[in-house]
PDB file of C-alpha atoms in Angstrom:
ATOM      1  CA  UNK A   1      11.969  14.418   8.118  1.00 86.00           C
ATOM      2  CA  UNK A   2      11.038  11.656   5.705  1.00 85.00           C
ATOM      3  CA  UNK A   3      14.366  11.960   3.855  1.00 89.00           C
ATOM      4  CA  UNK A   4      16.325  11.755   7.106  1.00 92.00           C
ATOM      5  CA  UNK A   5      14.270   8.745   8.229  1.00 91.00           C
ATOM      6  CA  UNK A   6      14.921   7.019   4.900  1.00 91.00           C
ATOM      7  CA  UNK A   7      18.645   7.797   5.100  1.00 94.00           C
ATOM      8  CA  UNK A   8      18.925   6.324   8.569  1.00 94.00           C
ATOM      9  CA  UNK A   9      16.659   3.331   7.863  1.00 94.00           C
ATOM     10  CA  UNK A  10      18.098   2.238   4.493  1.00 94.00           C
ATOM     11  CA  UNK A  11      20.922   0.073   5.919  1.00 94.00           C
ATOM     12  CA  UNK A  12      18.503  -1.669   8.277  1.00 95.00           C
ATOM     13  CA  UNK A  13      15.994  -2.305   5.489  1.00 95.00           C
ATOM     14  CA  UNK A  14      18.825  -3.685   3.333  1.00 93.00           C
ATOM     15  CA  UNK A  15      19.735  -5.996   6.214  1.00 95.00           C
ATOM     16  CA  UNK A  16      16.119  -7.203   6.369  1.00 95.00           C
ATOM     17  CA  UNK A  17      16.199  -7.970   2.634  1.00 94.00           C
ATOM     18  CA  UNK A  18      19.432  -9.916   3.094  1.00 93.00           C
ATOM     19  CA  UNK A  19      18.095 -11.795   6.101  1.00 94.00           C
ATOM     20  CA  UNK A  20      14.555 -12.634   4.975  1.00 94.00           C
ATOM     21  CA  UNK A  21      14.926 -12.533   1.184  1.00 92.00           C
ATOM     22  CA  UNK A  22      13.616 -10.382  -1.590  1.00 93.00           C
ATOM     23  CA  UNK A  23      10.417 -12.345  -2.122  1.00 93.00           C
ATOM     24  CA  UNK A  24       9.248 -11.993   1.474  1.00 93.00           C
ATOM     25  CA  UNK A  25      10.243  -8.331   1.872  1.00 95.00           C
ATOM     26  CA  UNK A  26       8.841  -7.237  -1.500  1.00 95.00           C
ATOM     27  CA  UNK A  27       5.565  -9.038  -0.723  1.00 95.00           C
ATOM     28  CA  UNK A  28       5.434  -7.215   2.607  1.00 95.00           C
ATOM     29  CA  UNK A  29       6.232  -3.926   0.880  1.00 96.00           C
ATOM     30  CA  UNK A  30       3.554  -4.295  -1.811  1.00 96.00           C
ATOM     31  CA  UNK A  31       0.953  -5.401   0.725  1.00 96.00           C
ATOM     32  CA  UNK A  32       1.762  -2.432   2.954  1.00 96.00           C
ATOM     33  CA  UNK A  33       1.741  -0.026   0.019  1.00 95.00           C
ATOM     34  CA  UNK A  34      -1.652  -1.298  -1.164  1.00 96.00           C
ATOM     35  CA  UNK A  35      -3.087  -0.928   2.339  1.00 96.00           C
ATOM     36  CA  UNK A  36      -1.489   2.514   2.607  1.00 95.00           C
ATOM     37  CA  UNK A  37      -3.161   3.637  -0.623  1.00 94.00           C
ATOM     38  CA  UNK A  38      -6.522   2.392   0.641  1.00 96.00           C
ATOM     39  CA  UNK A  39      -5.948   4.401   3.818  1.00 95.00           C
ATOM     40  CA  UNK A  40      -5.020   7.476   1.750  1.00 93.00           C
ATOM     41  CA  UNK A  41      -8.355   7.155  -0.017  1.00 92.00           C
ATOM     42  CA  UNK A  42     -10.394   6.718   3.154  1.00 94.00           C
ATOM     43  CA  UNK A  43      -8.661   8.529   6.049  1.00 93.00           C
ATOM     44  CA  UNK A  44      -9.324  12.220   6.537  1.00 90.00           C
ATOM     45  CA  UNK A  45      -7.426  12.941   9.773  1.00 93.00           C
ATOM     46  CA  UNK A  46      -4.114  14.698   9.171  1.00 90.00           C
ATOM     47  CA  UNK A  47      -2.581  13.234  12.322  1.00 93.00           C
ATOM     48  CA  UNK A  48      -3.084   9.761  10.809  1.00 94.00           C
ATOM     49  CA  UNK A  49      -1.952  10.705   7.297  1.00 92.00           C
ATOM     50  CA  UNK A  50       1.465  12.037   8.365  1.00 92.00           C
ATOM     51  CA  UNK A  51       2.700   8.757   9.931  1.00 92.00           C
ATOM     52  CA  UNK A  52       1.079   6.890   7.041  1.00 94.00           C
ATOM     53  CA  UNK A  53       3.126   8.974   4.606  1.00 93.00           C
ATOM     54  CA  UNK A  54       6.318   8.205   6.551  1.00 93.00           C
ATOM     55  CA  UNK A  55       5.495   4.494   6.595  1.00 94.00           C
ATOM     56  CA  UNK A  56       4.843   4.446   2.857  1.00 94.00           C
ATOM     57  CA  UNK A  57       8.166   6.149   2.188  1.00 93.00           C
ATOM     58  CA  UNK A  58       9.909   3.386   4.176  1.00 93.00           C
ATOM     59  CA  UNK A  59       7.990   0.653   2.352  1.00 94.00           C
ATOM     60  CA  UNK A  60       9.033   2.141  -0.990  1.00 92.00           C
ATOM     61  CA  UNK A  61      12.670   1.696   0.074  1.00 93.00           C
ATOM     62  CA  UNK A  62      12.131  -2.057   0.176  1.00 93.00           C
ATOM     63  CA  UNK A  63      11.864  -1.831  -3.609  1.00 90.00           C
ATOM     64  CA  UNK A  64      15.653  -2.073  -3.597  1.00 91.00           C
ATOM     65  CA  UNK A  65      14.957  -5.786  -3.267  1.00 91.00           C
ATOM     66  CA  UNK A  66      14.166  -5.851  -6.992  1.00 89.00           C
ATOM     67  CA  UNK A  67      17.707  -4.739  -7.800  1.00 89.00           C
ATOM     68  CA  UNK A  68      19.321  -7.142  -5.362  1.00 89.00           C
ATOM     69  CA  UNK A  69      17.218 -10.009  -6.739  1.00 90.00           C
ATOM     70  CA  UNK A  70      18.222  -9.252 -10.324  1.00 89.00           C
ATOM     71  CA  UNK A  71      21.830  -8.933  -9.180  1.00 88.00           C
ATOM     72  CA  UNK A  72      21.666 -12.443  -7.729  1.00 87.00           C
ATOM     73  CA  UNK A  73      20.015 -14.216 -10.656  1.00 87.00           C
ATOM     74  CA  UNK A  74      21.142 -12.384 -13.808  1.00 86.00           C
ATOM     75  CA  UNK A  75      24.328 -13.356 -15.612  1.00 88.00           C
ATOM     76  CA  UNK A  76      26.964 -10.621 -15.334  1.00 87.00           C
ATOM     77  CA  UNK A  77      26.709  -9.673 -19.029  1.00 90.00           C
ATOM     78  CA  UNK A  78      22.925  -9.188 -18.736  1.00 90.00           C
ATOM     79  CA  UNK A  79      22.877  -7.296 -15.439  1.00 89.00           C
ATOM     80  CA  UNK A  80      23.349  -3.750 -16.753  1.00 90.00           C
ATOM     81  CA  UNK A  81      20.843  -4.056 -19.626  1.00 90.00           C
ATOM     82  CA  UNK A  82      18.286  -5.683 -17.319  1.00 89.00           C
ATOM     83  CA  UNK A  83      18.572  -3.004 -14.638  1.00 88.00           C
ATOM     84  CA  UNK A  84      18.528  -0.271 -17.306  1.00 90.00           C
ATOM     85  CA  UNK A  85      15.351  -1.696 -18.836  1.00 91.00           C
ATOM     86  CA  UNK A  86      13.739  -1.821 -15.389  1.00 86.00           C
ATOM     87  CA  UNK A  87      14.618   1.806 -14.702  1.00 88.00           C
ATOM     88  CA  UNK A  88      13.291   2.839 -18.121  1.00 92.00           C
ATOM     89  CA  UNK A  89       9.985   1.032 -17.572  1.00 90.00           C
ATOM     90  CA  UNK A  90       9.731   2.595 -14.107  1.00 85.00           C
ATOM     91  CA  UNK A  91      10.233   6.070 -15.585  1.00 88.00           C
ATOM     92  CA  UNK A  92       7.626   5.512 -18.301  1.00 91.00           C
ATOM     93  CA  UNK A  93       5.047   4.429 -15.719  1.00 88.00           C
ATOM     94  CA  UNK A  94       6.047   7.309 -13.434  1.00 86.00           C
ATOM     95  CA  UNK A  95       5.084   9.724 -16.206  1.00 91.00           C
ATOM     96  CA  UNK A  96       2.082   7.849 -17.611  1.00 91.00           C
ATOM     97  CA  UNK A  97       0.272   6.964 -14.374  1.00 89.00           C
ATOM     98  CA  UNK A  98      -0.160  10.564 -13.131  1.00 89.00           C
ATOM     99  CA  UNK A  99      -1.603  11.441 -16.549  1.00 92.00           C
ATOM    100  CA  UNK A 100      -4.057   8.557 -16.309  1.00 91.00           C
ATOM    101  CA  UNK A 101      -4.903   9.419 -12.700  1.00 90.00           C
ATOM    102  CA  UNK A 102      -5.408  13.084 -13.621  1.00 91.00           C
ATOM    103  CA  UNK A 103      -7.772  12.106 -16.444  1.00 93.00           C
ATOM    104  CA  UNK A 104      -9.744   9.804 -14.125  1.00 91.00           C
ATOM    105  CA  UNK A 105      -9.834  12.215 -11.174  1.00 90.00           C
ATOM    106  CA  UNK A 106     -12.961  14.104 -12.299  1.00 93.00           C
ATOM    107  CA  UNK A 107     -14.764  10.809 -12.913  1.00 94.00           C
ATOM    108  CA  UNK A 108     -13.863   8.763  -9.826  1.00 93.00           C
ATOM    109  CA  UNK A 109     -12.543  11.337  -7.347  1.00 93.00           C
ATOM    110  CA  UNK A 110      -9.342  11.150  -5.346  1.00 89.00           C
ATOM    111  CA  UNK A 111     -10.688   8.253  -3.278  1.00 92.00           C
ATOM    112  CA  UNK A 112     -11.136   6.191  -6.433  1.00 93.00           C
ATOM    113  CA  UNK A 113      -7.658   7.080  -7.663  1.00 92.00           C
ATOM    114  CA  UNK A 114      -6.106   5.790  -4.433  1.00 93.00           C
ATOM    115  CA  UNK A 115      -8.267   2.658  -4.355  1.00 94.00           C
ATOM    116  CA  UNK A 116      -7.358   1.983  -8.006  1.00 92.00           C
ATOM    117  CA  UNK A 117      -3.683   2.495  -7.186  1.00 91.00           C
ATOM    118  CA  UNK A 118      -4.008  -0.031  -4.362  1.00 95.00           C
ATOM    119  CA  UNK A 119      -5.457  -2.502  -6.856  1.00 94.00           C
ATOM    120  CA  UNK A 120      -2.561  -1.972  -9.274  1.00 92.00           C
ATOM    121  CA  UNK A 121      -0.031  -2.458  -6.484  1.00 93.00           C
ATOM    122  CA  UNK A 122      -1.853  -5.593  -5.317  1.00 95.00           C
ATOM    123  CA  UNK A 123      -1.356  -7.058  -8.817  1.00 94.00           C
ATOM    124  CA  UNK A 124       2.379  -7.146  -8.046  1.00 92.00           C
ATOM    125  CA  UNK A 125       1.982  -9.427  -5.044  1.00 94.00           C
ATOM    126  CA  UNK A 126       1.351 -12.728  -6.911  1.00 94.00           C
ATOM    127  CA  UNK A 127       4.298 -12.016  -9.206  1.00 92.00           C
ATOM    128  CA  UNK A 128       6.504 -11.331  -6.207  1.00 92.00           C
ATOM    129  CA  UNK A 129       5.386 -14.551  -4.534  1.00 92.00           C
ATOM    130  CA  UNK A 130       6.266 -16.420  -7.736  1.00 91.00           C
ATOM    131  CA  UNK A 131       9.894 -15.232  -7.581  1.00 88.00           C
ATOM    132  CA  UNK A 132      12.205 -18.147  -7.080  1.00 80.00           C
ATOM    133  CA  UNK A 133      14.297 -17.933  -3.976  1.00 66.00           C
ATOM    134  CA  UNK A 134      17.824 -16.777  -4.705  1.00 51.00           C
ATOM    135  CA  UNK A 135      20.361 -17.936  -2.179  1.00 54.00           C
ATOM    136  CA  UNK A 136      22.911 -15.371  -1.053  1.00 52.00           C
ATOM    137  CA  UNK A 137      26.342 -15.894  -2.645  1.00 51.00           C
ATOM    138  CA  UNK A 138      27.851 -16.697   0.756  1.00 49.00           C
ATOM    139  CA  UNK A 139      25.459 -19.644   1.152  1.00 50.00           C
ATOM    140  CA  UNK A 140      25.858 -21.172  -2.291  1.00 52.00           C
ATOM    141  CA  UNK A 141      27.865 -24.393  -2.423  1.00 51.00           C
ATOM    142  CA  UNK A 142      31.343 -24.287  -3.850  1.00 54.00           C
ATOM    143  CA  UNK A 143      31.613 -25.807  -7.344  1.00 53.00           C
ATOM    144  CA  UNK A 144      33.045 -29.304  -7.357  1.00 54.00           C
ATOM    145  CA  UNK A 145      36.672 -29.534  -8.407  1.00 54.00           C
ATOM    146  CA  UNK A 146      37.254 -31.155 -11.771  1.00 55.00           C
ATOM    147  CA  UNK A 147      39.054 -34.477 -11.471  1.00 48.00           C
TER     148      UNK A 147
END
């Protein structure tokens, strides 16, 4: 169900990124993800966790704003290496963080793991707010003709 919801929602979420900008949508995404992790750590009712899971999966999709932002600001010759480095860093953290969480689980419990994850996600918000606004290519002024 979550995969189908993501498939159907992706174009709309992409439209929201185009309309409101990467900075605003990524800030919304990270805020929602941090709150979602806090809820994961505190909520015990399954009927609340299922829609929370679906909402988090949709918020994760807004991460495509990172790629569109880099695409708008990076010079063409640096685009592929920059995106590749980002994917590599993402994969390293995707492997390392579960190991860290698994090591901490006996000490702080699953609630602490989710609260800690919310804190790590919240660290992304100031960096996202510091992103300079990139204007869509269609809105950028035409270069002046050389006389």
